Coordinates of C-alpha atoms in Angstrom, one line a residue:
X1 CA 64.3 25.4 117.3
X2 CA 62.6 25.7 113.4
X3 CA 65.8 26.8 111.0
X4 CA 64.5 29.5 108.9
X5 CA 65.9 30.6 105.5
X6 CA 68.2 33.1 104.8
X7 CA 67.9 34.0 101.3
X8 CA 65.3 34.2 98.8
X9 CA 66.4 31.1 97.0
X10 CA 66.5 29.4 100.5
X11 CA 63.5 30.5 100.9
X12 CA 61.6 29.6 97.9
X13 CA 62.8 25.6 98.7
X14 CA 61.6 26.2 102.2
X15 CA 58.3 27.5 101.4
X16 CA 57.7 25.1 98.5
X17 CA 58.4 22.0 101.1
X18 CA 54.7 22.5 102.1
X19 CA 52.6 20.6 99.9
X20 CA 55.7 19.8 97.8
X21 CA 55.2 16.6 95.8
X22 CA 58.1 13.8 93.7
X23 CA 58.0 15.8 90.2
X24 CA 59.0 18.9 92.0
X25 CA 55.3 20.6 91.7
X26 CA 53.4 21.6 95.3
X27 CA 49.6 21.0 96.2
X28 CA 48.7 23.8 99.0
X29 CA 44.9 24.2 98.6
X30 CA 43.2 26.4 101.2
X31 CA 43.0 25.1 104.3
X32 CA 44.7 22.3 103.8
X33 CA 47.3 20.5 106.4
X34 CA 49.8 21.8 104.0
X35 CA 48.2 25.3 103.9
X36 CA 48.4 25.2 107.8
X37 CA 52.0 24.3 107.5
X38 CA 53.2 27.2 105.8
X39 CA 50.9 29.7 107.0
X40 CA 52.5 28.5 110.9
X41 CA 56.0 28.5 109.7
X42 CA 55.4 31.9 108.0
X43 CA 54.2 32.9 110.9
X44 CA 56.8 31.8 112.8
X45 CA 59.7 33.6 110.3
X46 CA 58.2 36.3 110.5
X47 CA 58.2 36.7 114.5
X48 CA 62.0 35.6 114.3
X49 CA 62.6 38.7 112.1
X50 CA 60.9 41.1 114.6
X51 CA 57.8 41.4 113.2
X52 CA 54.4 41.4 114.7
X53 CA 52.2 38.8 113.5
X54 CA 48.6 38.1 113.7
X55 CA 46.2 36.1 111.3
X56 CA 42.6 37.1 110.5
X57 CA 39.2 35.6 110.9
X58 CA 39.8 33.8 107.9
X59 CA 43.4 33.0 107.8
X60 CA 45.0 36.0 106.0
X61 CA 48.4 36.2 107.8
X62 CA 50.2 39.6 108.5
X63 CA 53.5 40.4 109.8
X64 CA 53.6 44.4 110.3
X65 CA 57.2 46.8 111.0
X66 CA 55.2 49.5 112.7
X67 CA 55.9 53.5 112.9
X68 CA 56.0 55.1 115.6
X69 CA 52.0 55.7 115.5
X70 CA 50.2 53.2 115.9
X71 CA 47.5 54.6 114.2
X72 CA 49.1 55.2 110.9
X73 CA 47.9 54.2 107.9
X74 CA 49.6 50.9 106.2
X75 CA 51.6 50.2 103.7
X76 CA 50.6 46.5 102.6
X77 CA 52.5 44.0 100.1
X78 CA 52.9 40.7 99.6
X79 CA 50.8 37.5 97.4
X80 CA 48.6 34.2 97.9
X81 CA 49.9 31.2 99.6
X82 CA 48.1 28.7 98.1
X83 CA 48.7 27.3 95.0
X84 CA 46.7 25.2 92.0
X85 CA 47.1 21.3 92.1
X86 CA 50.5 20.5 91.4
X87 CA 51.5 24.0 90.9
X88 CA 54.8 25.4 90.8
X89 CA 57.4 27.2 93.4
X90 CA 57.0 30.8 92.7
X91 CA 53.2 31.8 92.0
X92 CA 52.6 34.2 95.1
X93 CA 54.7 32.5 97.5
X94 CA 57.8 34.8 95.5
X95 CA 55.4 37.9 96.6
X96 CA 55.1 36.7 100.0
X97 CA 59.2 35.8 100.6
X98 CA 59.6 39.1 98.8
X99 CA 57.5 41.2 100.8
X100 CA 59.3 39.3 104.4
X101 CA 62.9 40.1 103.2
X102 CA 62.5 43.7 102.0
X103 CA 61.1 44.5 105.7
X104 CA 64.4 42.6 107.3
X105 CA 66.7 44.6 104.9
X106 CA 64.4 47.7 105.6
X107 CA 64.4 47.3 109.4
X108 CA 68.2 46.3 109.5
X109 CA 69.5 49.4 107.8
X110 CA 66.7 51.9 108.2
X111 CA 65.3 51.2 111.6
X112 CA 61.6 52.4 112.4
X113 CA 59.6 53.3 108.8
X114 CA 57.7 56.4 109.2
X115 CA 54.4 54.9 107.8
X116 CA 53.1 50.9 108.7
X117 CA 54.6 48.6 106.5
X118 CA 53.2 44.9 106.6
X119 CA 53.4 42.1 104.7
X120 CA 50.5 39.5 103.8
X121 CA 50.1 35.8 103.0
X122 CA 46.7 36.1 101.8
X123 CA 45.2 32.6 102.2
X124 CA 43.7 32.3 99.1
X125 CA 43.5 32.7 95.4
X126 CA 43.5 30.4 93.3
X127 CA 40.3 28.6 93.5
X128 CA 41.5 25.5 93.2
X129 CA 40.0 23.7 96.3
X130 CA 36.4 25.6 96.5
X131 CA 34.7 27.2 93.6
X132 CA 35.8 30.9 94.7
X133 CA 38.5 32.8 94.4
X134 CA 40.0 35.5 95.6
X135 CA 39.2 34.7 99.4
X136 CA 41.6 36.3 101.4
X137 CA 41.8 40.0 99.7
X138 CA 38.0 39.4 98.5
X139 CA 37.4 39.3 102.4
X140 CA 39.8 42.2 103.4
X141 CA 38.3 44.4 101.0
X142 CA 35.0 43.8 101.4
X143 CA 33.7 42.5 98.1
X144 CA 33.2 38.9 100.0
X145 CA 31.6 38.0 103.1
X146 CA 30.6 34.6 105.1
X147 CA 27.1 34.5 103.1
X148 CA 28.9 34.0 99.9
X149 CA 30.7 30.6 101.0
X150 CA 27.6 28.9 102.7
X151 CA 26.4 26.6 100.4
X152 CA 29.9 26.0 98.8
X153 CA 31.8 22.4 99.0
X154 CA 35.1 21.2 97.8
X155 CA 35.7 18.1 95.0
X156 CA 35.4 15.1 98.5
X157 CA 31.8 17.3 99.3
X158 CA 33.9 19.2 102.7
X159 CA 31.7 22.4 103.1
X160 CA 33.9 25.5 103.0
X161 CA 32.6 26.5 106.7
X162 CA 33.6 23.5 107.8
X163 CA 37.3 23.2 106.5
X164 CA 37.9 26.9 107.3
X165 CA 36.8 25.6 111.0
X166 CA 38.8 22.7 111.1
X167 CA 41.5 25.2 110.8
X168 CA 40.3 27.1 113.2
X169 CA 39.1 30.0 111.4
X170 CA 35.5 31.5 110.8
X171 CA 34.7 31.8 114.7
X172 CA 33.9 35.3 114.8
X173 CA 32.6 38.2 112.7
X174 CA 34.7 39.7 109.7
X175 CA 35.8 43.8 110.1
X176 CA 37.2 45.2 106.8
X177 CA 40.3 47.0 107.1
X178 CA 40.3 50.7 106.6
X179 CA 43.8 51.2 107.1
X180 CA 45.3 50.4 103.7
X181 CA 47.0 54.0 102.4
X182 CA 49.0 51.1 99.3
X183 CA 48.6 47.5 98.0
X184 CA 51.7 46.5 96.0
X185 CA 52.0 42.9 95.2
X186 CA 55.2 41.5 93.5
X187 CA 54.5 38.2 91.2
X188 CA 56.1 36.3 88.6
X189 CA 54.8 37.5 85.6
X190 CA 53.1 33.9 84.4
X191 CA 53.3 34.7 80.8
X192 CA 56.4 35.0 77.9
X193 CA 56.4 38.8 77.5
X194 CA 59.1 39.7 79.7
X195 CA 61.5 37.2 78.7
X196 CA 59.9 38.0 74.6
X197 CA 61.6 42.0 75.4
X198 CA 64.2 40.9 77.2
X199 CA 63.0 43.2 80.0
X200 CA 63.6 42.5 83.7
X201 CA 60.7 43.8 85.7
X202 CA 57.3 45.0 84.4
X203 CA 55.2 47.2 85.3
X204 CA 51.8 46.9 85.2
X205 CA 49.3 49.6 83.5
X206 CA 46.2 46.9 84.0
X207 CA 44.6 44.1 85.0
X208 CA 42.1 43.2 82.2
X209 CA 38.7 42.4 82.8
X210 CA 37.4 38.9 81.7
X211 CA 33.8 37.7 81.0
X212 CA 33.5 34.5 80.4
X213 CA 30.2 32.5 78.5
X214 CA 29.2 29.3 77.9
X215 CA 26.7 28.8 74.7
X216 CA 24.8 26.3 73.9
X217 CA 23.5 25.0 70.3
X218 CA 20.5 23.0 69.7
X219 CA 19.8 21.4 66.2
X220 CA 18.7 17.8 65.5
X221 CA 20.2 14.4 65.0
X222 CA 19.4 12.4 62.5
X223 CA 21.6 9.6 60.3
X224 CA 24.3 11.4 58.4
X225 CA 23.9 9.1 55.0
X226 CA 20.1 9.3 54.5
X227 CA 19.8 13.2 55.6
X228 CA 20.9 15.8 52.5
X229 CA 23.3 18.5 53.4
X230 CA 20.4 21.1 52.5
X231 CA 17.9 19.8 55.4
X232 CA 20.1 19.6 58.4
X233 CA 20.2 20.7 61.0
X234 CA 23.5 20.2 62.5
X235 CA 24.6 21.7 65.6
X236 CA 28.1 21.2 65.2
X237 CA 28.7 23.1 62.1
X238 CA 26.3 26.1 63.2
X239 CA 29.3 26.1 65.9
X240 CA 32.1 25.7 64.1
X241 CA 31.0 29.2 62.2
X242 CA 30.2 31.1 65.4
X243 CA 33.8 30.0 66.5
X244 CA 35.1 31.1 63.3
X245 CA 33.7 34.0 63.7
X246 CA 34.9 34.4 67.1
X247 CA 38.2 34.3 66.2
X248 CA 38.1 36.3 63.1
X249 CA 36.1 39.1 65.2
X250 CA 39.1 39.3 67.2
X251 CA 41.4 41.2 64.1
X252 CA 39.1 43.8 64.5
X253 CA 40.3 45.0 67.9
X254 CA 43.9 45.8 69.5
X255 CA 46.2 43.2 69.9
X256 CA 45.4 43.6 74.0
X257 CA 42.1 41.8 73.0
X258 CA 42.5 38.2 73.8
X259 CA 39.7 35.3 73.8
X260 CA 39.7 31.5 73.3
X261 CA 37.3 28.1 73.3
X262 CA 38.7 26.7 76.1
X263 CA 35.8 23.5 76.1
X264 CA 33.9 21.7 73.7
X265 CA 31.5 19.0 74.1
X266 CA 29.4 17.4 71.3
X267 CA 26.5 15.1 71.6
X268 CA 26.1 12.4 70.4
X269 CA 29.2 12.0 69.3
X270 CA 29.0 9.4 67.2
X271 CA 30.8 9.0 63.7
X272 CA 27.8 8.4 62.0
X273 CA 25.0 10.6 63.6
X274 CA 24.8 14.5 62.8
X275 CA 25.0 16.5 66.1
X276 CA 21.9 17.5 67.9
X277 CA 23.7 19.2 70.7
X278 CA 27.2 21.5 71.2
X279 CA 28.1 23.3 74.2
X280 CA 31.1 25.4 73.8
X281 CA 33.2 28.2 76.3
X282 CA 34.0 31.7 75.2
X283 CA 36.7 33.5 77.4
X284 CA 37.3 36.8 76.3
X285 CA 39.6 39.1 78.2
X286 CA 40.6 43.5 77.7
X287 CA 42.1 45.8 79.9
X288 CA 39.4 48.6 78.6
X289 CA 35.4 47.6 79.8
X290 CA 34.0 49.3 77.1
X291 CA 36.4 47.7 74.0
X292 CA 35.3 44.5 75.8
X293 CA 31.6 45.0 76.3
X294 CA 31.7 45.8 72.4
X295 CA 33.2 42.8 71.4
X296 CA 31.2 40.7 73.7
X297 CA 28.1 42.4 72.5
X298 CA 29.5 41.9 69.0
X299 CA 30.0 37.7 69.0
X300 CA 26.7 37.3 71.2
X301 CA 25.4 39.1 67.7
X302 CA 27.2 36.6 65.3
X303 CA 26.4 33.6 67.2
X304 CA 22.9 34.3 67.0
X305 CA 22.9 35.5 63.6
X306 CA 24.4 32.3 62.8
X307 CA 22.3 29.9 64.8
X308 CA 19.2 31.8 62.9
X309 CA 20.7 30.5 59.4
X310 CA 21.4 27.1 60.5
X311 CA 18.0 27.0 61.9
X312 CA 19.4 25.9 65.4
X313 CA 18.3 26.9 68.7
X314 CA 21.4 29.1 71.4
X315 CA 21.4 30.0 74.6
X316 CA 24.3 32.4 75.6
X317 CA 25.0 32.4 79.6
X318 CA 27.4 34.8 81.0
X319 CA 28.9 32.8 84.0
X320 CA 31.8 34.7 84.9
X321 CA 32.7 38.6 85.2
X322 CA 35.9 40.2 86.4
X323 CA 35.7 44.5 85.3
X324 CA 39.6 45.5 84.2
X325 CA 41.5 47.2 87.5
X326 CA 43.6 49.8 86.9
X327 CA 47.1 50.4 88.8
X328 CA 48.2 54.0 90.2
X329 CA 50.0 55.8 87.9
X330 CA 52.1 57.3 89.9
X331 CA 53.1 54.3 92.1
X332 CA 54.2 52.7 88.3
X333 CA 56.3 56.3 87.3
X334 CA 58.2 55.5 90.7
X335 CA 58.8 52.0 89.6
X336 CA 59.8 53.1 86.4
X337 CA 62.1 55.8 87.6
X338 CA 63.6 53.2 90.4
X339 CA 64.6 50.9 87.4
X340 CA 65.5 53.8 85.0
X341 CA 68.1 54.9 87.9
X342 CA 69.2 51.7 89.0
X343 CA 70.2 50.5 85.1
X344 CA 66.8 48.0 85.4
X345 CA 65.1 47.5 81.6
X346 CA 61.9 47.7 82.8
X347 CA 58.6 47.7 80.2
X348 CA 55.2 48.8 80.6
X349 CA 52.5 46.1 80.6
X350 CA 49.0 44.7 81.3
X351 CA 48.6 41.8 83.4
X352 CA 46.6 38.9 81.4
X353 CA 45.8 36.8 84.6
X354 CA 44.1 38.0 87.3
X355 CA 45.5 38.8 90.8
X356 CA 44.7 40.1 94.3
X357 CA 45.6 43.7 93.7
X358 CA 42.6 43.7 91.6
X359 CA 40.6 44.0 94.3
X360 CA 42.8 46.6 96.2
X361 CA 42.7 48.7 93.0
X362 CA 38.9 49.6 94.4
X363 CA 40.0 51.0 97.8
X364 CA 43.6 52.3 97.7
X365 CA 46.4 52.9 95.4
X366 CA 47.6 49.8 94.1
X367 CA 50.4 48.3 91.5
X368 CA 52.1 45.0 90.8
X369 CA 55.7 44.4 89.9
X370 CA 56.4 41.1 87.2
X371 CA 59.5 39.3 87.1
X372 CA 59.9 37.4 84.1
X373 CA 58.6 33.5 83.2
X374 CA 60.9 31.3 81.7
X375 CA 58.9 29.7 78.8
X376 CA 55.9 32.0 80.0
X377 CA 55.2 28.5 82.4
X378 CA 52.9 28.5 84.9
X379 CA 50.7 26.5 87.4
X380 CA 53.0 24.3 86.5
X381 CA 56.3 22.0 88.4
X382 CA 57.9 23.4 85.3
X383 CA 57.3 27.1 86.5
X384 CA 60.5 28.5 86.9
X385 CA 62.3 32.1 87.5
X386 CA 66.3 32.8 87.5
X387 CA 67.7 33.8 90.7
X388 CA 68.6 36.7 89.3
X389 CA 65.5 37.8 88.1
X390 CA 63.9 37.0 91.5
X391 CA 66.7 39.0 93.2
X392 CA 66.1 42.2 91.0
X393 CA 62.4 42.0 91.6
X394 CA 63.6 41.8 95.5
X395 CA 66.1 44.9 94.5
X396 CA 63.4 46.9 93.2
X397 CA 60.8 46.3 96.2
X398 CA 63.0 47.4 98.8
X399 CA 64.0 50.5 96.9
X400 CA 60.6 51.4 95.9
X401 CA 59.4 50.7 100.0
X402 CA 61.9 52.8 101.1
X403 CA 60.6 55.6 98.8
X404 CA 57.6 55.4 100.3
X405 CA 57.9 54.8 103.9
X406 CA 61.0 56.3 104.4
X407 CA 61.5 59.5 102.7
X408 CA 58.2 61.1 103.3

């Protein structure tokens, strides 16, 4: 008979035993045999706690503490239970583990909730083995369907359709939930600010929106000791200005407005040959659409102000949009109050990365608690929260749950 853990420290080992690898980082891409591995033994904890379990078309899993009516609404929380390439312990699977202990502490000392609560593994994320993301909560709330996966393969050229078959998934037509009354997703906060405040939970105001570009500048090579500074027309420094700019245009805004270069190629890349050709990624990222429009609209502006002067040619491509979700205020004033009675410092935050209650934001009422980061680490072996951090997030859950499915 399988041993299942305990505790959420216990459990966190357990879970990150799937996929784990020697420098204490775990590989659990979608569909994976290691992503079949936990999503099972899930499975299986789950049913050993009482709950009933059943997966989705495309591997989502759900173990639900019902009402007394089985057609109330439900309650849903938990996280992702893949992870990025040797990633660490805690990103979503701490949501997940969460999410199963609060209902075993619920059910043991409450009994029967008077609303559906259920807890999710969604099965994906992270986008680490397929170029999408979002899968599993992209599928429940209807943003994805199969059409958008067709023509997609991973890194070893595996179709999408066929690993999600191999795992026996994708057999059978897709039916989006309309029974979500609340998404609440509890995550390690993947960034410094908690442990910056020396606050113990946050709670999250927004989920910023991100567009991401990639430009490309044009000029003309030519050798760098015969041609005079005057008739160049160097690629490279028409994009060192535009990322001057960039990051100058940046003091402009509120200090929520974030952006980087993240890549950078020059061609030909040779010490003694002016560049003909840069391509270089903007990712710029607000919790407000219209403060971000502007300054997107702003450095699309400068750049081509600048590629005009330097007499170089830019195309600016828009390859990636994400609008800013907004969480329920009044699910975060519960939170707060929760941690204000308990003695919890809490702080009010946006979240900088982006998550599944994103998409939930759309349909239902939606928050996510943080616990803090040590180091701000993530997606990383080095990823790490205290127990007792991971214990007060667990604290606050269950209290907040039993608010809301037990005292209505």
């Amino acid at each position: 008979m399988a041993q299942f853990p305990t505790n959420l420290n216990e459990a966190i080992e357990w879970l990150a035993s799937f996929g784990g690898e020697p420098d204490g980082g775990v590989t659990r891409t979608l569909y994976s045999q290691s992503w079949k591995d936990a999503q099972q033994n899930l499975k299986g904890w789950m049913e050993e706690a009482g709950l009933l379990t059943n997966y989705d078309c495309v591997g989502n899993l759900f173990g639900k503490l019902p009402s007394s009516n089985p057609n109330d609404q439900t309650i849903l929380i938990g996280s992702h239970v893949d992870t990025v390439k040797s990633g660490g312990k805690y990103d979503g699977a701490y949501g997940i583990i969460a999410g199963i202990l609060a209902l075993i502490q619920l059910k043991n000392q409450f009994g029967q909730p008077s609303i559906n609560l259920e807890v999710v593994s969604f099965c994906e994320e992270e986008g680490s083995r397929f170029p999408i993301a979002l899968w599993g909560s992209g599928m429940m709330t209807g943003v994805y369907s199969y059409k958008d996966i067709r023509d997609i393969r991973d890194s070893e050229g595996i179709s999408f359709e066929t690993a999600m078959m191999a795992a026996g998934f994708g057999r059978s037509e897709y039916r989006v939930r309309d029974d979500i009354q609340t998404f609440i997703e509890l995550h390690i906060e993947q960034g410094p600010t908690l442990e910056k405040v020396n606050k113990s939970i946050g709670i999250v105001k927004a989920i910023v929106g991100q567009k991401r570009f990639r430009i490309t500048v044009n000029g003309e090579s030519n050798h760098v000791g015969t041609t005079s500074m005057k008739w160049r027309r160097d690629a490279l420094h028409g994009a060192i200005n535009m990322i001057h700019d960039l990051y100058e245009g940046v003091k402009e805004y509120d200090e929520d407005l974030v952006t980087s270069v993240g890549q950078l190629f020059v061609e030909p890349n040779v010490p003694n040959v002016i560049p003909n050709h840069v391509q270089f990624t903007v990712d710029a990222r607000h919790p407000n659409e219209s403060v971000l429009s502007s300054f997107c609209q702003q450095l699309t502006s400068r750049f081509e102000t600048h590629a005009k002067k330097h007499d170089l040619d830019i195309k600016i491509e828009m390859w990636h949009e994400v609008h800013p979700a907004q969480m329920d205020r009044k699910l975060n004033e519960m939170i707060d109050s929760i941690c204000t009675g308990s003695s919890i410092a809490s702080h009010w935050m946006n979240s900088g990365a982006g998550h599944d209650a994103q998409l939930f934001a759309r349909i239902c009422p939606t928050t996510i608690l943080f616990v803090p980061s040590k180091g701000g680490i993530s997606h990383s072996p080095l990823e790490f929260t205290s127990t007792k951090d991971l214990e007060t997030g667990l604290d606050v859950l269950i209290k907040f749950l039993h608010q809301l499915a037990y005292n209505r």
